[in-house]
CSV table of C-alpha atoms in Angstrom, one decimal:
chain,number,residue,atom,x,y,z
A,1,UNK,CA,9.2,8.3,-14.2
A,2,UNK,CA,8.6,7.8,-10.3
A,3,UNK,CA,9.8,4.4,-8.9
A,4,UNK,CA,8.8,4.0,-5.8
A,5,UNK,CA,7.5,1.1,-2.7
A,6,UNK,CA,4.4,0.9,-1.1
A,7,UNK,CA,3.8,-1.6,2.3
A,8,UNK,CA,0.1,-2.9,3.5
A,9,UNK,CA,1.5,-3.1,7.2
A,10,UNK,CA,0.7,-6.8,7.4
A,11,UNK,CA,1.8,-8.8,11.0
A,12,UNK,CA,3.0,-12.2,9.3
A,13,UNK,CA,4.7,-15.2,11.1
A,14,UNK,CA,8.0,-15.6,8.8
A,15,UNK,CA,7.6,-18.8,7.6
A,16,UNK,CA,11.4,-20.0,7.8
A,17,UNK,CA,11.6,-19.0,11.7
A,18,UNK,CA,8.3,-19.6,13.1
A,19,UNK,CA,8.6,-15.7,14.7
A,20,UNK,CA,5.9,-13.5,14.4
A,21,UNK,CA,6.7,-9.6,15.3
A,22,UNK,CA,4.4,-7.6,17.6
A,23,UNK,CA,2.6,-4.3,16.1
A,24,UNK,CA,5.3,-2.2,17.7
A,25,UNK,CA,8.7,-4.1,16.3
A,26,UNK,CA,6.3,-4.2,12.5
A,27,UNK,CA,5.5,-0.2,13.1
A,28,UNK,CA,9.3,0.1,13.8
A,29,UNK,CA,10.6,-2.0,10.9
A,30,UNK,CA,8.3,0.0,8.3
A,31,UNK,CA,9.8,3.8,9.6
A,32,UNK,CA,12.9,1.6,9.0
A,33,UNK,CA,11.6,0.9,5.2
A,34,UNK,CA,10.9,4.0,4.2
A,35,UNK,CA,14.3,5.9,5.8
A,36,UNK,CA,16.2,3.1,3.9
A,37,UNK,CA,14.2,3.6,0.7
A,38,UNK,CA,14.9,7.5,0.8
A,39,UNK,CA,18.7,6.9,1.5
A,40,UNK,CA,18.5,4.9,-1.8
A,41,UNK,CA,18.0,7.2,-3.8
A,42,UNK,CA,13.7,5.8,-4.5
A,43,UNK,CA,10.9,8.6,-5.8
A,44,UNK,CA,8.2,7.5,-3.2
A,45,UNK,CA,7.1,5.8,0.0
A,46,UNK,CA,3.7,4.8,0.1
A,47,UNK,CA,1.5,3.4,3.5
A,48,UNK,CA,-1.8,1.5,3.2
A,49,UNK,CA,-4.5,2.5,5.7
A,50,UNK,CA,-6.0,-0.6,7.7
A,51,UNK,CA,-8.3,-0.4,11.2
A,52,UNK,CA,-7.8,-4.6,11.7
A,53,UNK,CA,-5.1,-7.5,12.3
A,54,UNK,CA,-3.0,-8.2,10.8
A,55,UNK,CA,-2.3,-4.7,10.2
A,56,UNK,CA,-0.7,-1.6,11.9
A,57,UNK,CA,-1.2,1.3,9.7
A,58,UNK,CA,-4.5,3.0,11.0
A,59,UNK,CA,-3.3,6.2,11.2
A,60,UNK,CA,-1.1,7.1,8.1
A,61,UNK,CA,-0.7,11.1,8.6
A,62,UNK,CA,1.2,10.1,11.7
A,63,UNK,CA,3.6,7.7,10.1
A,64,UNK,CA,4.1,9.8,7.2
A,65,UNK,CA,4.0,13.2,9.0
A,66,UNK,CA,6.9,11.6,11.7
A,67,UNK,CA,9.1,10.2,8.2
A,68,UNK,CA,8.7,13.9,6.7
A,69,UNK,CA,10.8,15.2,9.5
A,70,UNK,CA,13.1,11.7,9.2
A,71,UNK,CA,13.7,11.6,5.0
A,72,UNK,CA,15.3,14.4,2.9
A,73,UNK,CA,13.8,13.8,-0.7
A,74,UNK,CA,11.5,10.7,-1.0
A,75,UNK,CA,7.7,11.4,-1.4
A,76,UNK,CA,5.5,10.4,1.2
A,77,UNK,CA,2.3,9.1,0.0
A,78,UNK,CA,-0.6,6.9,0.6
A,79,UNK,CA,-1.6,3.3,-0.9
A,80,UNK,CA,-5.1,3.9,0.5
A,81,UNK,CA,-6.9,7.0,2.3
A,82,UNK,CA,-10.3,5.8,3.1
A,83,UNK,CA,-12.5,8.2,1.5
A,84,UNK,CA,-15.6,6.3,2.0
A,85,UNK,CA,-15.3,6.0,5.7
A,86,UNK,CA,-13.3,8.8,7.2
A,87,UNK,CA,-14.8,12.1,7.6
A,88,UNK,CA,-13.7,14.6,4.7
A,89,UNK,CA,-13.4,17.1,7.0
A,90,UNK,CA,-10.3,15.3,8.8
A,91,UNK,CA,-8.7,14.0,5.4
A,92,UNK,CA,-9.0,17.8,4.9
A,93,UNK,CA,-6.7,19.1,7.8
A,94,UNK,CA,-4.6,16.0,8.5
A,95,UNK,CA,-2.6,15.9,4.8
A,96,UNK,CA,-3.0,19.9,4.5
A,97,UNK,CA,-1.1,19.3,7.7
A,98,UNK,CA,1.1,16.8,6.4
A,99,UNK,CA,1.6,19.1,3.1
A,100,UNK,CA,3.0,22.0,5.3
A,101,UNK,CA,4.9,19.6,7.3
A,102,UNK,CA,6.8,17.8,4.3
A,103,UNK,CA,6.7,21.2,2.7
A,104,UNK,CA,4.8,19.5,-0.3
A,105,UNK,CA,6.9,16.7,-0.5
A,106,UNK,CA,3.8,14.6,-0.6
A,107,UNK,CA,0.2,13.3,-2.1
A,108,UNK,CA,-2.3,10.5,-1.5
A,109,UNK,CA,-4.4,7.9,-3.3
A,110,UNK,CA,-7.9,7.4,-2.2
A,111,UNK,CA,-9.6,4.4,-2.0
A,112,UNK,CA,-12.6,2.5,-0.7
A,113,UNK,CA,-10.6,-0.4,0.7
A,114,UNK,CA,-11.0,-3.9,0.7
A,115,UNK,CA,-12.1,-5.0,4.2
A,116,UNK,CA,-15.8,-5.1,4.6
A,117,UNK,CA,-16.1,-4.5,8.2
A,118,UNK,CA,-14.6,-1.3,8.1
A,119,UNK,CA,-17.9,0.2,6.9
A,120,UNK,CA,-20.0,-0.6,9.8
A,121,UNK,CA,-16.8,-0.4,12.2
A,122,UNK,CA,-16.9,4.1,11.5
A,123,UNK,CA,-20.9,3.6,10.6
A,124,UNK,CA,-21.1,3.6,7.1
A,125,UNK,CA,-23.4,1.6,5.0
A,126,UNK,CA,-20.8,-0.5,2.6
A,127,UNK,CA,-24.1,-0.6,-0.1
A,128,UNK,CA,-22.8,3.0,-0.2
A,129,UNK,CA,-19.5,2.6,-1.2
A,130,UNK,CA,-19.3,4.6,-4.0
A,131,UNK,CA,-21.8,7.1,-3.3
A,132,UNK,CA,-19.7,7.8,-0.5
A,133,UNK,CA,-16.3,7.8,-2.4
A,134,UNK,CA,-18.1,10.3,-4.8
A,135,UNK,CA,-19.7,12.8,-2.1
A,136,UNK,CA,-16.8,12.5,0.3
A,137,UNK,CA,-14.7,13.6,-2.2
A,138,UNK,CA,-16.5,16.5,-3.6
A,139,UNK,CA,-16.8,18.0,-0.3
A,140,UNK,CA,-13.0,17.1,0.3
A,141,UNK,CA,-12.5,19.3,-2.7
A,142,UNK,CA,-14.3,22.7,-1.5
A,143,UNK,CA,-12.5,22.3,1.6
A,144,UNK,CA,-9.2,22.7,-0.1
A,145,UNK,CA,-10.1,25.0,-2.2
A,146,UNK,CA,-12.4,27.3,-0.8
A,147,UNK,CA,-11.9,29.4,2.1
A,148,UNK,CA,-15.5,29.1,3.9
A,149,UNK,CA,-17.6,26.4,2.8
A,150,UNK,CA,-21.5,25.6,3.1
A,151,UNK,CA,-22.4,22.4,2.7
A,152,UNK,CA,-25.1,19.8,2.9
A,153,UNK,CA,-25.0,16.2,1.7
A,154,UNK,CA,-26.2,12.8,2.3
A,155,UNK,CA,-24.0,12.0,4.2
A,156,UNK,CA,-22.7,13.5,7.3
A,157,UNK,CA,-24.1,16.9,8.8
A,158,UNK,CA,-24.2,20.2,7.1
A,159,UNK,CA,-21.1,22.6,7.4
A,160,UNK,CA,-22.2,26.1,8.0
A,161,UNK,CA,-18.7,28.6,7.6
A,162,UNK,CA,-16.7,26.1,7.5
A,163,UNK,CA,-12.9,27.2,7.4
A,164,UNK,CA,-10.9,24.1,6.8
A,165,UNK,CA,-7.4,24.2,9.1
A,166,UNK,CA,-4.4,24.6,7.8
A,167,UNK,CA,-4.8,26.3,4.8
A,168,UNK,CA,-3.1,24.2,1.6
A,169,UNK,CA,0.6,25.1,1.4
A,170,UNK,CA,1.1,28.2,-1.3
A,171,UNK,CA,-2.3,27.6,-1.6
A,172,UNK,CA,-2.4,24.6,-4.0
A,173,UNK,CA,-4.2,21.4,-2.6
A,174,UNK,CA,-2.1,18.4,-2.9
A,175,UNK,CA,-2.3,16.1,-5.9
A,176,UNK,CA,-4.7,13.2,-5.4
A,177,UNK,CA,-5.0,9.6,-6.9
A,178,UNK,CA,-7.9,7.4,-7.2
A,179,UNK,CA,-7.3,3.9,-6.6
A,180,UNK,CA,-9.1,1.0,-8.0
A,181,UNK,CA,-8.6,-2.4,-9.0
A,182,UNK,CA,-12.1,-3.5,-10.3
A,183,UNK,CA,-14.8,-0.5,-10.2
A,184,UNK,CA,-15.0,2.0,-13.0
A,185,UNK,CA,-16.6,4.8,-11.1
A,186,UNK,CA,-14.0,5.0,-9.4
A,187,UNK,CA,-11.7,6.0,-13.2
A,188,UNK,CA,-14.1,8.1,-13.8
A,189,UNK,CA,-14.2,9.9,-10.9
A,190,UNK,CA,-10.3,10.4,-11.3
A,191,UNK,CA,-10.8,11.1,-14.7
A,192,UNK,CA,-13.4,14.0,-14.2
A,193,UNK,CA,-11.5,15.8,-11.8
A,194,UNK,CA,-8.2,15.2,-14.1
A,195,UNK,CA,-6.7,13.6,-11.2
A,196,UNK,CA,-3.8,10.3,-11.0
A,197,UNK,CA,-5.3,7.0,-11.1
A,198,UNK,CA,-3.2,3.6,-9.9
A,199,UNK,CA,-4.1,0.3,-10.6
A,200,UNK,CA,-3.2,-2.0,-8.0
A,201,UNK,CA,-3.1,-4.7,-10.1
A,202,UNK,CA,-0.8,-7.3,-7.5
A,203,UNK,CA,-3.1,-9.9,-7.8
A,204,UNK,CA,-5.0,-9.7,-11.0
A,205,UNK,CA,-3.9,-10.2,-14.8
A,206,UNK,CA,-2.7,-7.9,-16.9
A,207,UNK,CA,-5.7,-8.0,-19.4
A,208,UNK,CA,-8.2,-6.8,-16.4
A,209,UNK,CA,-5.1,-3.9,-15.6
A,210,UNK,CA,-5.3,-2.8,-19.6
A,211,UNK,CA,-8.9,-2.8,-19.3
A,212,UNK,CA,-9.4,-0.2,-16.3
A,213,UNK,CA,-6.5,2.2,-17.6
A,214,UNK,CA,-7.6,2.4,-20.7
A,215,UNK,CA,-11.1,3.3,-19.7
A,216,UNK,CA,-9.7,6.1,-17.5
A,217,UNK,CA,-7.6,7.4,-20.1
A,218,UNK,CA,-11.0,7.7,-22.5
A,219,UNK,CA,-12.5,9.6,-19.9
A,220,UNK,CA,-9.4,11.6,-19.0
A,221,UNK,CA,-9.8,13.3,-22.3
A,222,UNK,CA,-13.4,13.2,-23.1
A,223,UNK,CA,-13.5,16.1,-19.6
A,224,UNK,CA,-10.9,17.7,-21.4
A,225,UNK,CA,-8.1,17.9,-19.2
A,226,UNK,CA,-5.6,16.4,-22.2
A,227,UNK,CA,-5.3,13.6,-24.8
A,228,UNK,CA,-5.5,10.2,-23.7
A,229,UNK,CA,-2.0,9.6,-23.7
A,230,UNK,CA,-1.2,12.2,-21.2
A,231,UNK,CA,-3.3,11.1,-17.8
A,232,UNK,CA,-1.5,10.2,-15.3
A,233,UNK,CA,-1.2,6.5,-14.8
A,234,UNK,CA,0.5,4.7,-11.5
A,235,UNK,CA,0.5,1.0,-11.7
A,236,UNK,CA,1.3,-1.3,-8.5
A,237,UNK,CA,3.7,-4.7,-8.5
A,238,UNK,CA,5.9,-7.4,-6.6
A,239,UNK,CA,9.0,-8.9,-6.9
A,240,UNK,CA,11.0,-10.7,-5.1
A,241,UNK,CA,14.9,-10.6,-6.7
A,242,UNK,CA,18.4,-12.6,-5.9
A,243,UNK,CA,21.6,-12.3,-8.3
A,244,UNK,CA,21.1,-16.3,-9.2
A,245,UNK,CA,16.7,-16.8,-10.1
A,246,UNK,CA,16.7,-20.5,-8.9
A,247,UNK,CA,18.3,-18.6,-5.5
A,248,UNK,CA,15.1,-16.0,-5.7
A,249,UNK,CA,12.6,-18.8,-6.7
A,250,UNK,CA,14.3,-21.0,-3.2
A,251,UNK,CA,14.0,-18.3,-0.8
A,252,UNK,CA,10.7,-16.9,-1.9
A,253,UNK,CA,8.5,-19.8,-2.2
A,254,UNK,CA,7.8,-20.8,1.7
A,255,UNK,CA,7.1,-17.2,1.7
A,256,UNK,CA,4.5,-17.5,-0.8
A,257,UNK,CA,3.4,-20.9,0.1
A,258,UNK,CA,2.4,-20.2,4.4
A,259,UNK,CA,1.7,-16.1,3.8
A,260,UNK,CA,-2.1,-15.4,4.6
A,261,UNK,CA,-2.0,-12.8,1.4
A,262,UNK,CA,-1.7,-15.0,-0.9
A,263,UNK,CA,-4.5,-16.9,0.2
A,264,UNK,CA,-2.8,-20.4,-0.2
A,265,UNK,CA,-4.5,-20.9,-3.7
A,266,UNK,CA,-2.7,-20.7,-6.4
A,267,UNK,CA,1.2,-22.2,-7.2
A,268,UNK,CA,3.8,-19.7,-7.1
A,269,UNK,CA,4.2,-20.9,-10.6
A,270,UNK,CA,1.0,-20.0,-11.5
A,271,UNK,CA,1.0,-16.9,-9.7
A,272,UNK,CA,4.1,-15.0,-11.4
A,273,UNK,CA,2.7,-16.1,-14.6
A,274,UNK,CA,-1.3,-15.2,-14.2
A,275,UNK,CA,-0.1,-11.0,-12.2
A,276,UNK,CA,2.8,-9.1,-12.1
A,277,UNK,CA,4.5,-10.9,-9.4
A,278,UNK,CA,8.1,-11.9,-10.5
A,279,UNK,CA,10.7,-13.7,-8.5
A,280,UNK,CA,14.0,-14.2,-10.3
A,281,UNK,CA,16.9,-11.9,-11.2
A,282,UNK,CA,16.9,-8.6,-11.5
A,283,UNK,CA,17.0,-8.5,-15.2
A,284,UNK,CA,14.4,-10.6,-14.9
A,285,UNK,CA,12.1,-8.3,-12.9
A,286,UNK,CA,13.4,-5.5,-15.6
A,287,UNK,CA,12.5,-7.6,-18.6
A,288,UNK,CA,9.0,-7.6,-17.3
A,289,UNK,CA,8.5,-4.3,-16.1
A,290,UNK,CA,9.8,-3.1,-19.5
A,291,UNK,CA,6.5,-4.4,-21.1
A,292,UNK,CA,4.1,-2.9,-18.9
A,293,UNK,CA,3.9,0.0,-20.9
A,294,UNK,CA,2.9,-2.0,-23.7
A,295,UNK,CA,-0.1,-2.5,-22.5
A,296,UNK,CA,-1.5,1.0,-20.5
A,297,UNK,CA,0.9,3.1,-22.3
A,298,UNK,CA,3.3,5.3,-20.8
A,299,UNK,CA,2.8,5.8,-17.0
A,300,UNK,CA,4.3,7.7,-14.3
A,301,UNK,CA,4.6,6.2,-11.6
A,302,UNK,CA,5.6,2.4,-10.4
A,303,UNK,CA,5.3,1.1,-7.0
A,304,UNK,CA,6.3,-2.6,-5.9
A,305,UNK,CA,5.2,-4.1,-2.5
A,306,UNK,CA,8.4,-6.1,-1.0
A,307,UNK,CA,8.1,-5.7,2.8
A,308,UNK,CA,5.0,-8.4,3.2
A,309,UNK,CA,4.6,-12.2,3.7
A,310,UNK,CA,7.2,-11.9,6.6
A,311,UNK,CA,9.5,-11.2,5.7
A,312,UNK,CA,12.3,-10.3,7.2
A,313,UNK,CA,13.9,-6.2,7.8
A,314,UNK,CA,16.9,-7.7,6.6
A,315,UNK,CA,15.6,-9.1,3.3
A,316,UNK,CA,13.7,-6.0,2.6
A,317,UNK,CA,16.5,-3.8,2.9
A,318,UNK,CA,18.2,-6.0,0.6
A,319,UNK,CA,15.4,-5.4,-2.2
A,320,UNK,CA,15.4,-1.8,-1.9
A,321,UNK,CA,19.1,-1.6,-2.8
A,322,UNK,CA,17.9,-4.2,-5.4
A,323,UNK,CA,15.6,-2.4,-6.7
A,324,UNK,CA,17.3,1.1,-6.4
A,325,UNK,CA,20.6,0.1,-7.9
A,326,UNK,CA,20.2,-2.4,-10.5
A,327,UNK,CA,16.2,-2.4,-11.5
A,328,UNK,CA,14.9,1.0,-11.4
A,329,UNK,CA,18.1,2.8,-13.5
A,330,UNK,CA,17.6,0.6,-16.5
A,331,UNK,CA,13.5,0.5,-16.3
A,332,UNK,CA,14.2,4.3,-15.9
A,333,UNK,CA,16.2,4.3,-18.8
A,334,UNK,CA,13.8,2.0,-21.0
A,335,UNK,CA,10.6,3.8,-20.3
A,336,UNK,CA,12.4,7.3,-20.9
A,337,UNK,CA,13.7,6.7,-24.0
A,338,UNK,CA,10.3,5.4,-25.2
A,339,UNK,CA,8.2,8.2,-23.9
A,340,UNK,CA,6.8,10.7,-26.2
A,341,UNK,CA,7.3,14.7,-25.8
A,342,UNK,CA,4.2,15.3,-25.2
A,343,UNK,CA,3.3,12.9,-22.2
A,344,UNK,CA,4.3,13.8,-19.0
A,345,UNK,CA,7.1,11.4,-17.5
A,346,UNK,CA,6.1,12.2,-13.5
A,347,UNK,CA,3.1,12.9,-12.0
A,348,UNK,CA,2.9,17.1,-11.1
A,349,UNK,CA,5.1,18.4,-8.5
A,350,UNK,CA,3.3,20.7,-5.8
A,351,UNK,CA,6.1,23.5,-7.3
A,352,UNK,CA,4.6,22.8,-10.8
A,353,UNK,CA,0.8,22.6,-9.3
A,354,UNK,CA,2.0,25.8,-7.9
A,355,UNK,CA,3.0,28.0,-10.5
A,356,UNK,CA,-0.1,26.7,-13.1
A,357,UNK,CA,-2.3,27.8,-10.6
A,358,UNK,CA,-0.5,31.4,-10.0
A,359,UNK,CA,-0.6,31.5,-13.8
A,360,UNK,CA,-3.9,30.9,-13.6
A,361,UNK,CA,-4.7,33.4,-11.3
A,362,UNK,CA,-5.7,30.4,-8.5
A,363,UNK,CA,-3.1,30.4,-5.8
A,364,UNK,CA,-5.0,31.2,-2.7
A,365,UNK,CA,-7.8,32.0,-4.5
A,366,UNK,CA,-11.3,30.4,-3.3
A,367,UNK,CA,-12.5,28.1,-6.2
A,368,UNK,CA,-16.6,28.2,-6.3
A,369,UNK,CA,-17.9,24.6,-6.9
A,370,UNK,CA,-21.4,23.5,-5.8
A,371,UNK,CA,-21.6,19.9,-4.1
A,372,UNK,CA,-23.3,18.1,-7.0
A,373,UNK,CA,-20.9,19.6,-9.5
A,374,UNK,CA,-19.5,15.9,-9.8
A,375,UNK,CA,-23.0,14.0,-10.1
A,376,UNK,CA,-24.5,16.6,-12.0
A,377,UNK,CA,-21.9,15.8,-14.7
A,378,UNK,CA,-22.3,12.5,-14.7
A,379,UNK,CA,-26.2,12.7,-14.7
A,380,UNK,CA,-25.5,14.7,-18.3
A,381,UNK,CA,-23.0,12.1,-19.3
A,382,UNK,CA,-24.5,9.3,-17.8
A,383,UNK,CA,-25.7,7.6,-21.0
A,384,UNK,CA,-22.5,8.2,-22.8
A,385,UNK,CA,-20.1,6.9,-20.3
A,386,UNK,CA,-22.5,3.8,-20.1
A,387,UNK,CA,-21.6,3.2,-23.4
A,388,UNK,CA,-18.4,3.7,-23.7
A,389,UNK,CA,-18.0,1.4,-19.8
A,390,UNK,CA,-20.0,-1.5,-21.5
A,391,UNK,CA,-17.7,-1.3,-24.7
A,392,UNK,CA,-14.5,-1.1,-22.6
A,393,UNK,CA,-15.3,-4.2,-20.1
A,394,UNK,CA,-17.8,-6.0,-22.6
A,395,UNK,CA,-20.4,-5.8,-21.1
């Protein structure tokens, strides 16, 4: 099981000090991050993508291509790539770049995002949202896997010969994620293409997070890619850990209680005990990571946010070797030993993507797949998955 971190890049005045760092020092602090999460021994390192303050990571290829040539064994990853309002096209040659870069020590998780503006900002309609995420995303997947592509869509202007540059390494397009936290087109988008899905479930209970997995893995097997029990499930999280919990609870809360994320609603009380957020001791944070499994079965991959709020480089670094030396052996060890033979325990390696496809006869092969493959399935299955949607959310 993958264990990894994942930062949303936010520019927050530490409470405690009243010093708030500039976009350089935060841009500094997070290459920082990751190069300390590697040297500790963590599976992955994750970026958001935001285009507003408080946030610096607009560009993520450039931070993650600049930490391939920094980190030895981590994989570099994505907490968001805007599908919905970058052009395929580039999301096409920027991570086939950053594949060949990190030598395919890498993947990414799409995502629509969560800041409005954005739509209108690159001059998309947000009423689109996930008719964009659906289209982009089909052409994204001709352009990795076919050599010269004609296209036309709804969306941006026909491609006519279209070579996508570079080429995927060996080959084999990277392995993609579909993030969501509330809309189940987006599950079943992952789930047709038999692709990861992560729930970013940091701020929302654990019943909504069972809900939205468990739909995915339905679908996962009803296109056929495997049983139910062997999608591939990432889940998101927070903690905030301290050998003594009462020391934890002390230096987290002004944290919690000024930090614009949090939205200065509910008690930090209230909070750790409504979503996954735990501040307390490390067993602590193990004890409740233990159970996740309960409740969306055996996943493959767990990433915490830690570097937010404020907080300072100092602290963080402190959670990383938190996290990699106490937490993450024993959740390791828990979730192992309870994983059945058959379910996969990590998400597919870009050597294991690799030789399926050369025993598949695929490697560098063009892969013919009209545009409306995706909707056209969805047309035949629309009543079906309607169903089995209302059933799952109770609607």
């Amino acid at each position: 099981m993958q264990f990894g971190i994942f930062t949303v890049s936010d520019v927050t005045t530490d409470p405690t000090t009243g010093r708030t760092p500039d976009d350089t020092e935060r841009v500094r602090a997070i290459l920082t991050i990751a190069e300390h999460a590697d040297q500790a021994g963590l599976d992955v390192f994750a970026t958001g993508e935001h285009h507003n303050p408080p946030f610096v990571a607009s560009s993520p290829t450039t931070m993650l291509g600049y930490l391939a040539g920094r980190t030895k064994n981590i994989t570099l990853s994505t907490a968001t790539t805007l599908i919905t309002t970058n052009d395929p096209v580039k999301i096409a040659e920027d991570y086939a770049m950053l594949q060949v870069l990190s030598e395919g020590r890498m993947d990414l998780m799409m995502g629509r995002g969560n800041t409005g503006p954005v739509y209108p900002w690159f001059g998309k309609d947000i009423r689109q949202g996930v008719n964009l995420a659906v289209e982009n995303y089909a052409l994204l997947r001709r352009l990795w896997e076919e050599e010269v592509v004609d296209w036309q869509g709804k969306f941006r202007t026909p491609l006519q010969g279209f070579t996508s540059t570079p080429r995927p390494l060996d080959g084999v397009p990277p392995f993609v994620w579909h993030g969501s936290i509330r809309t189940p087109e987006i599950a079943e988008q992952a789930a047709y293409y038999g692709d990861g899905f992560l729930h970013n479930n940091i701020f929302w209970p654990l019943e909504h997070t069972e809900r939205m997995v468990g739909y995915y893995r339905q679908r996962y097997e009803h296109y056929g890619h495997g049983r139910a029990d062997q999608a591939i499930v990432g889940l998101g999280g927070q903690f905030f850990a301290r050998k003594n919990s009462q020391d934890a609870w002390n230096e987290f809360r002004p944290y919690f209680d000024k930090a614009p994320v949090y939205g200065h609603g509910p008690t930090m009380e209230d909070f750790t005990r409504e979503t996954p957020l735990t501040v307390g001791s490390p067993q602590q944070v193990i004890d409740r990571y233990a159970t996740m499994r309960e409740h969306v079965g055996d996943y493959q991959r767990q990433l915490f946010l830690i570097d937010h709020a404020g907080l300072p480089l100092k602290t963080v670094l402190e959670q990383i070797d938190i996290l990699a030396e106490e937490i993450v052996p024993a959740l390791r060890e828990i979730n192992e030993s309870k994983r059945p033979a058959h379910v996969p325990s990590d998400p597919p390696s870009h050597a294991e993507r690799v030789a399926k496809a050369r025993a598949e006869g695929k490697a560098g092969d063009a892969h013919v797949a009209g545009e409306d493959r995706w909707t056209g399935r969805i047309a035949e299955d629309e009543a079906a998955a309607t169903a089995t949607r209302g059933a799952a959310f109770g609607l």
